[in-house]
Short mmCIF file of C-alpha atoms and ligand atoms in Angstrom, two decimals:
data_model
loop_
_atom_site.label_atom_id
_atom_site.label_comp_id
_atom_site.label_asym_id
_atom_site.label_seq_id
_atom_site.Cartn_x
_atom_site.Cartn_y
_atom_site.Cartn_z
CA UNK A 1 -21.77 49.98 -7.00
CA UNK A 2 -23.50 50.38 -10.33
CA UNK A 3 -26.46 48.22 -11.14
CA UNK A 4 -25.49 45.16 -13.08
CA UNK A 5 -25.84 45.06 -16.83
CA UNK A 6 -28.81 42.94 -17.73
CA UNK A 7 -29.17 41.34 -21.11
CA UNK A 8 -28.16 42.07 -24.66
CA UNK A 9 -29.45 45.17 -26.41
CA UNK A 10 -28.64 44.35 -30.05
CA UNK A 11 -26.25 42.44 -32.28
CA UNK A 12 -24.70 43.95 -35.41
CA UNK A 13 -23.42 41.95 -38.37
CA UNK A 14 -22.33 42.30 -41.97
CA UNK A 15 -24.51 40.97 -44.77
CA UNK A 16 -24.51 40.70 -48.53
CA UNK A 17 -27.08 42.43 -50.75
CA UNK A 18 -29.80 44.18 -48.72
CA UNK A 19 -32.73 42.58 -50.55
CA UNK A 20 -31.53 39.05 -49.75
CA UNK A 21 -30.96 40.09 -46.15
CA UNK A 22 -34.49 41.48 -45.94
CA UNK A 23 -36.00 38.38 -47.55
CA UNK A 24 -34.28 36.16 -45.01
CA UNK A 25 -34.86 38.05 -41.76
CA UNK A 26 -38.29 39.54 -42.43
CA UNK A 27 -39.87 36.93 -44.70
CA UNK A 28 -38.27 33.69 -43.55
CA UNK A 29 -37.45 34.34 -39.87
CA UNK A 30 -40.58 36.47 -39.55
CA UNK A 31 -39.00 39.41 -37.73
CA UNK A 32 -40.36 42.93 -37.99
CA UNK A 33 -38.34 45.30 -40.17
CA UNK A 34 -38.03 48.13 -37.67
CA UNK A 35 -35.67 50.66 -39.23
CA UNK A 36 -34.28 51.55 -42.62
CA UNK A 37 -31.38 53.91 -42.13
CA UNK A 38 -27.74 54.31 -43.16
CA UNK A 39 -24.38 53.57 -41.64
CA UNK A 40 -23.72 56.86 -39.83
CA UNK A 41 -20.00 56.48 -40.64
CA UNK A 42 -20.55 55.43 -44.28
CA UNK A 43 -23.78 57.05 -45.54
CA UNK A 44 -24.01 55.18 -48.86
CA UNK A 45 -24.40 51.88 -47.04
CA UNK A 46 -27.70 50.89 -45.47
CA UNK A 47 -28.11 50.04 -41.83
CA UNK A 48 -31.07 47.66 -41.57
CA UNK A 49 -32.78 46.75 -38.29
CA UNK A 50 -35.00 43.78 -37.48
CA UNK A 51 -36.62 42.99 -34.14
CA UNK A 52 -39.75 41.71 -32.50
CA UNK A 53 -43.00 43.60 -33.08
CA UNK A 54 -42.40 46.01 -30.21
CA UNK A 55 -38.72 46.52 -31.13
CA UNK A 56 -37.92 45.55 -27.54
CA UNK A 57 -34.32 45.81 -26.27
CA UNK A 58 -32.87 42.33 -26.62
CA UNK A 59 -34.58 41.63 -29.94
CA UNK A 60 -32.78 43.77 -32.50
CA UNK A 61 -30.31 42.51 -35.05
CA UNK A 62 -28.78 45.09 -37.36
CA UNK A 63 -26.89 44.67 -40.61
CA UNK A 64 -24.50 46.62 -42.74
CA UNK A 65 -25.08 45.16 -46.21
CA UNK A 66 -21.66 45.32 -47.86
CA UNK A 67 -22.41 44.16 -51.37
CA UNK A 68 -18.89 43.60 -52.61
CA UNK A 69 -17.35 42.00 -49.57
CA UNK A 70 -16.59 38.27 -49.80
CA UNK A 71 -18.18 35.74 -47.45
CA UNK A 72 -16.65 35.64 -44.02
CA UNK A 73 -16.07 32.62 -41.83
CA UNK A 74 -15.92 32.32 -38.04
CA UNK A 75 -12.79 33.56 -36.31
CA UNK A 76 -11.43 33.26 -32.81
CA UNK A 77 -12.15 36.52 -31.01
CA UNK A 78 -15.65 37.03 -32.44
CA UNK A 79 -19.26 36.35 -31.61
CA UNK A 80 -20.02 33.35 -33.84
CA UNK A 81 -23.62 32.32 -33.09
CA UNK A 82 -26.84 34.32 -32.70
CA UNK A 83 -29.31 32.52 -30.45
CA UNK A 84 -32.97 33.42 -30.88
CA UNK A 85 -35.70 32.54 -28.39
CA UNK A 86 -38.84 30.91 -29.75
CA UNK A 87 -41.78 29.82 -27.57
CA UNK A 88 -41.31 26.57 -25.64
CA UNK A 89 -43.68 24.62 -27.87
CA UNK A 90 -42.64 26.05 -31.23
CA UNK A 91 -39.73 23.78 -32.22
CA UNK A 92 -41.92 21.52 -34.40
CA UNK A 93 -43.35 24.49 -36.25
CA UNK A 94 -39.88 25.90 -36.98
CA UNK A 95 -38.49 22.51 -37.95
CA UNK A 96 -41.23 22.10 -40.55
CA UNK A 97 -41.04 25.69 -41.76
CA UNK A 98 -37.28 25.75 -42.25
CA UNK A 99 -37.37 22.36 -43.99
CA UNK A 100 -40.03 23.64 -46.35
CA UNK A 101 -37.85 26.65 -47.08
CA UNK A 102 -35.02 24.23 -47.99
CA UNK A 103 -32.79 25.51 -45.21
CA UNK A 104 -30.35 22.90 -43.96
CA UNK A 105 -31.01 22.45 -40.26
CA UNK A 106 -29.74 20.53 -37.29
CA UNK A 107 -32.25 19.88 -34.51
CA UNK A 108 -31.09 18.68 -31.14
CA UNK A 109 -31.60 18.90 -27.43
CA UNK A 110 -28.50 20.71 -26.22
CA UNK A 111 -26.42 19.95 -23.13
CA UNK A 112 -28.25 22.66 -21.19
CA UNK A 113 -31.57 20.88 -21.77
CA UNK A 114 -32.97 23.18 -24.44
CA UNK A 115 -34.49 22.08 -27.73
CA UNK A 116 -32.52 23.87 -30.47
CA UNK A 117 -32.59 24.20 -34.24
CA UNK A 118 -29.35 25.39 -35.88
CA UNK A 119 -28.87 26.70 -39.39
CA UNK A 120 -27.08 29.42 -41.32
CA UNK A 121 -28.49 32.59 -42.79
CA UNK A 122 -27.91 33.28 -46.48
CA UNK A 123 -24.51 34.83 -45.74
CA UNK A 124 -23.35 31.91 -43.61
CA UNK A 125 -23.95 33.38 -40.17
CA UNK A 126 -24.88 30.69 -37.65
CA UNK A 127 -28.29 31.01 -36.02
CA UNK A 128 -29.78 28.83 -33.33
CA UNK A 129 -33.46 28.89 -32.42
CA UNK A 130 -33.88 27.91 -28.78
CA UNK A 131 -37.26 26.78 -27.44
CA UNK A 132 -37.48 28.92 -24.33
CA UNK A 133 -40.77 29.16 -22.45
CA UNK A 134 -39.39 32.09 -20.44
CA UNK A 135 -39.38 34.22 -23.60
CA UNK A 136 -43.10 33.73 -24.21
CA UNK A 137 -44.28 36.64 -22.10
CA UNK A 138 -42.98 38.96 -24.82
CA UNK A 139 -46.04 39.26 -26.98
CA UNK A 140 -45.17 39.84 -30.59
CA UNK A 141 -46.41 39.42 -34.12
CA UNK A 142 -45.07 37.15 -36.81
CA UNK A 143 -44.10 38.71 -40.14
CA UNK A 144 -43.68 36.98 -43.46
CA UNK A 145 -46.02 34.01 -43.02
CA UNK A 146 -45.04 33.21 -39.42
CA UNK A 147 -48.08 32.98 -37.12
CA UNK A 148 -47.95 35.22 -34.02
CA UNK A 149 -47.94 32.27 -31.62
CA UNK A 150 -44.68 30.86 -33.06
CA UNK A 151 -42.92 34.17 -33.74
CA UNK A 152 -39.35 34.71 -32.59
CA UNK A 153 -39.51 36.63 -29.30
CA UNK A 154 -36.03 38.11 -29.40
CA UNK A 155 -32.55 36.93 -28.52
CA UNK A 156 -31.84 34.03 -26.25
CA UNK A 157 -28.16 34.96 -26.27
CA UNK A 158 -24.97 34.64 -28.24
CA UNK A 159 -21.79 32.58 -28.34
CA UNK A 160 -18.27 34.05 -28.22
CA UNK A 161 -15.41 31.98 -29.67
CA UNK A 162 -12.25 32.77 -27.73
CA UNK A 163 -8.61 31.71 -27.51
CA UNK A 164 -8.95 31.79 -23.76
CA UNK A 165 -12.19 32.35 -21.88
CA UNK A 166 -10.73 33.41 -18.52
CA UNK A 167 -10.56 37.17 -18.79
CA UNK A 168 -13.87 37.45 -20.66
CA UNK A 169 -15.49 35.40 -17.90
CA UNK A 170 -14.04 37.78 -15.31
CA UNK A 171 -15.39 40.78 -17.19
CA UNK A 172 -18.88 39.28 -17.45
CA UNK A 173 -18.82 38.65 -13.71
CA UNK A 174 -17.84 42.30 -13.14
CA UNK A 175 -20.82 43.23 -15.29
CA UNK A 176 -23.08 41.22 -12.98
CA UNK A 177 -23.46 38.05 -15.02
CA UNK A 178 -22.90 34.65 -13.43
CA UNK A 179 -21.89 31.20 -14.59
CA UNK A 180 -25.08 29.16 -14.93
CA UNK A 181 -23.64 25.93 -16.31
CA UNK A 182 -21.17 24.25 -18.63
CA UNK A 183 -22.13 21.95 -21.51
CA UNK A 184 -21.26 21.26 -25.15
CA UNK A 185 -17.86 22.89 -24.67
CA UNK A 186 -19.36 26.20 -23.56
CA UNK A 187 -19.52 28.05 -20.26
CA UNK A 188 -22.89 29.80 -20.10
CA UNK A 189 -23.12 33.15 -18.33
CA UNK A 190 -26.56 34.43 -17.47
CA UNK A 191 -28.17 37.70 -16.48
CA UNK A 192 -31.73 38.59 -15.49
CA UNK A 193 -33.30 41.20 -17.77
CA UNK A 194 -36.97 41.88 -16.98
CA UNK A 195 -38.07 40.55 -20.39
CA UNK A 196 -35.78 37.49 -20.29
CA UNK A 197 -34.41 38.36 -23.74
CA UNK A 198 -30.70 38.16 -24.55
CA UNK A 199 -29.96 36.81 -21.12
CA UNK A 200 -27.14 34.38 -21.95
CA UNK A 201 -23.61 34.66 -23.29
CA UNK A 202 -21.82 31.37 -23.98
CA UNK A 203 -18.02 31.36 -23.89
CA UNK A 204 -16.36 28.71 -26.02
CA UNK A 205 -12.66 28.00 -26.08
CA UNK A 206 -12.00 27.81 -29.82
CA UNK A 207 -8.42 29.05 -30.34
CA UNK A 208 -8.00 27.79 -33.88
CA UNK A 209 -10.76 29.38 -35.93
CA UNK A 210 -8.80 31.03 -38.69
CA UNK A 211 -11.68 32.64 -40.48
CA UNK A 212 -11.88 36.02 -42.07
CA UNK A 213 -14.19 38.93 -41.48
CA UNK A 214 -16.82 39.37 -44.20
CA UNK A 215 -20.46 38.75 -45.08
CA UNK A 216 -22.05 36.73 -42.31
CA UNK A 217 -19.60 37.94 -39.65
CA UNK A 218 -20.82 39.50 -36.43
CA UNK A 219 -19.27 42.93 -35.95
CA UNK A 220 -20.17 43.51 -32.31
CA UNK A 221 -22.60 42.69 -29.54
CA UNK A 222 -24.31 45.34 -27.44
CA UNK A 223 -25.38 45.08 -23.82
CA UNK A 224 -28.28 47.03 -22.27
CA UNK A 225 -28.36 49.83 -19.77
CA UNK A 226 -31.57 51.73 -19.00
CA UNK A 227 -30.34 55.29 -19.50
CA UNK A 228 -27.45 57.72 -19.91
CA UNK A 229 -26.66 57.88 -16.20
CA UNK A 230 -26.19 54.12 -15.97
CA UNK A 231 -24.10 54.22 -19.14
CA UNK A 232 -21.85 56.93 -17.68
CA UNK A 233 -21.32 54.84 -14.52
CA UNK A 234 -20.36 51.84 -16.57
CA UNK A 235 -18.07 53.90 -18.77
CA UNK A 236 -16.10 54.98 -15.69
CA UNK A 237 -16.06 51.49 -14.27
CA UNK A 238 -14.81 49.87 -17.48
CA UNK A 239 -12.16 52.54 -17.88
CA UNK A 240 -10.96 51.77 -14.37
CA UNK A 241 -10.66 48.10 -15.34
CA UNK A 242 -8.08 49.22 -17.89
CA UNK A 243 -10.09 49.06 -21.10
CA UNK A 244 -9.92 51.74 -23.73
CA UNK A 245 -13.51 52.88 -24.18
CA UNK A 246 -14.97 55.33 -26.69
CA UNK A 247 -16.82 58.53 -25.82
CA UNK A 248 -20.62 58.34 -26.02
CA UNK A 249 -21.88 58.16 -29.61
CA UNK A 250 -25.40 59.17 -30.50
CA UNK A 251 -26.97 56.44 -32.62
CA UNK A 252 -30.33 58.28 -32.71
CA UNK A 253 -32.26 55.25 -31.35
CA UNK A 254 -29.83 54.71 -28.46
CA UNK A 255 -26.55 56.09 -27.16
CA UNK A 256 -23.48 53.85 -27.38
CA UNK A 257 -20.02 53.30 -25.95
CA UNK A 258 -17.64 50.66 -27.30
CA UNK A 259 -14.61 48.76 -26.06
CA UNK A 260 -12.75 45.62 -27.11
CA UNK A 261 -12.77 42.98 -24.39
CA UNK A 262 -9.66 40.88 -23.69
CA UNK A 263 -10.72 38.02 -25.97
CA UNK A 264 -10.98 40.39 -28.95
CA UNK A 265 -14.76 40.78 -29.20
CA UNK A 266 -16.08 44.31 -29.68
CA UNK A 267 -18.52 45.07 -26.85
CA UNK A 268 -20.96 47.96 -26.88
CA UNK A 269 -23.09 49.27 -24.05
CA UNK A 270 -26.28 50.86 -25.39
CA UNK A 271 -29.12 52.71 -23.70
CA UNK A 272 -32.71 51.43 -23.84
CA UNK A 273 -33.77 54.99 -24.55
CA UNK A 274 -35.01 56.71 -26.66
CA UNK A 275 -36.02 53.71 -28.82
CA UNK A 276 -37.02 53.24 -32.42
CA UNK A 277 -40.13 55.42 -32.54
CA UNK A 278 -38.11 58.59 -31.92
CA UNK A 279 -38.18 59.59 -35.62
CA UNK A 280 -41.23 57.79 -37.06
CA UNK A 281 -44.52 56.45 -35.69
CA UNK A 282 -44.44 53.00 -34.09
CA UNK A 283 -47.11 51.78 -36.53
CA UNK A 284 -44.97 52.50 -39.58
CA UNK A 285 -41.49 51.61 -38.32
CA UNK A 286 -39.15 50.74 -41.17
CA UNK A 287 -41.32 52.07 -43.97
CA UNK A 288 -39.28 55.17 -44.83
CA UNK A 289 -35.57 55.83 -45.12
CA UNK A 290 -34.59 57.64 -41.94
CA UNK A 291 -31.43 59.75 -41.87
CA UNK A 292 -29.70 61.39 -38.93
CA UNK A 293 -30.35 65.14 -39.00
CA UNK A 294 -26.86 66.05 -40.20
CA UNK A 295 -27.30 63.94 -43.38
CA UNK A 296 -30.74 65.28 -44.35
CA UNK A 297 -29.18 67.88 -46.66
CA UNK A 298 -27.66 64.99 -48.66
CA UNK A 299 -30.83 62.91 -48.81
CA UNK A 300 -31.21 63.12 -52.57
CA UNK A 301 -27.72 61.86 -53.28
CA UNK A 302 -27.95 59.19 -50.58
CA UNK A 303 -31.24 57.86 -51.95
CA UNK A 304 -29.80 57.80 -55.45
CA UNK A 305 -26.71 55.87 -54.45
CA UNK A 306 -28.26 53.32 -52.09
CA UNK A 307 -29.07 49.96 -53.73
CA UNK A 308 -32.64 48.95 -54.56
CA UNK A 309 -34.56 47.59 -51.58
CA UNK A 310 -38.22 46.59 -51.68
CA UNK A 311 -39.59 46.22 -48.14
CA UNK A 312 -43.27 45.62 -48.91
ZN1 ZN B 401 -24.19 48.49 -32.05
#
């Protein structure tokens, strides 16, 4: 029996222009900009990474900024909310900050007993900040003008909107997650990663979301495994469950396998290793454009064709 899969590794979404994306996630949400690279399958598009200061698994959101793609809207069969963990006592700070930034927010105590603040990013993706004292042990730094003590720690979890939650629930159970409660129309599945980040996936029966994929849509969610051996075990196991799963892909900062679960959401299983300091020093993560080795010979053309992005 393989070890269970514990926690989310990263979430990947589509955004509009890269500068606006940077201004929102680094300057307003106060995340660290941890990697400036390209879409390995489409080298003239950026792939931008933001996480907590230590770029811990369970904190990274990544974006493909597709400048000319129209705004998306939530669809059945997608992840539709990104839940971020803030310290237990930080809801007042974030309420005031987001108000000052003229971001339309909705603050409420949710049915699970957590204080939450919901809003949309500048491409319409739904974000929820969840006051979660269990996330506090992840020491981090605030970027933009966010003080360290109130900085986002990483993910709390995500929400999947599904036509039917049954088979996705079964899969999560196979992966070692368990039902921790039901509230606000969602069944919450939990896992126990050592850092408490990305430990929940909420399943919501929402069969009639007729949105379209575009800016602000979540492309996939990735779960964590410690290393390649654990990933190989899970690849076999998921294949045996009848899913079609990709070979291992080297994403430079982690290795990945992908499959579409029964509800339509693209799941990835990514390794914690080697991490984001594999090709640049930890101190200067995100400062230079990093390319996978096989694209280095095209660096000049890539740099010329990528849109302007000021990350100071
Ligand atoms: Zn991914």
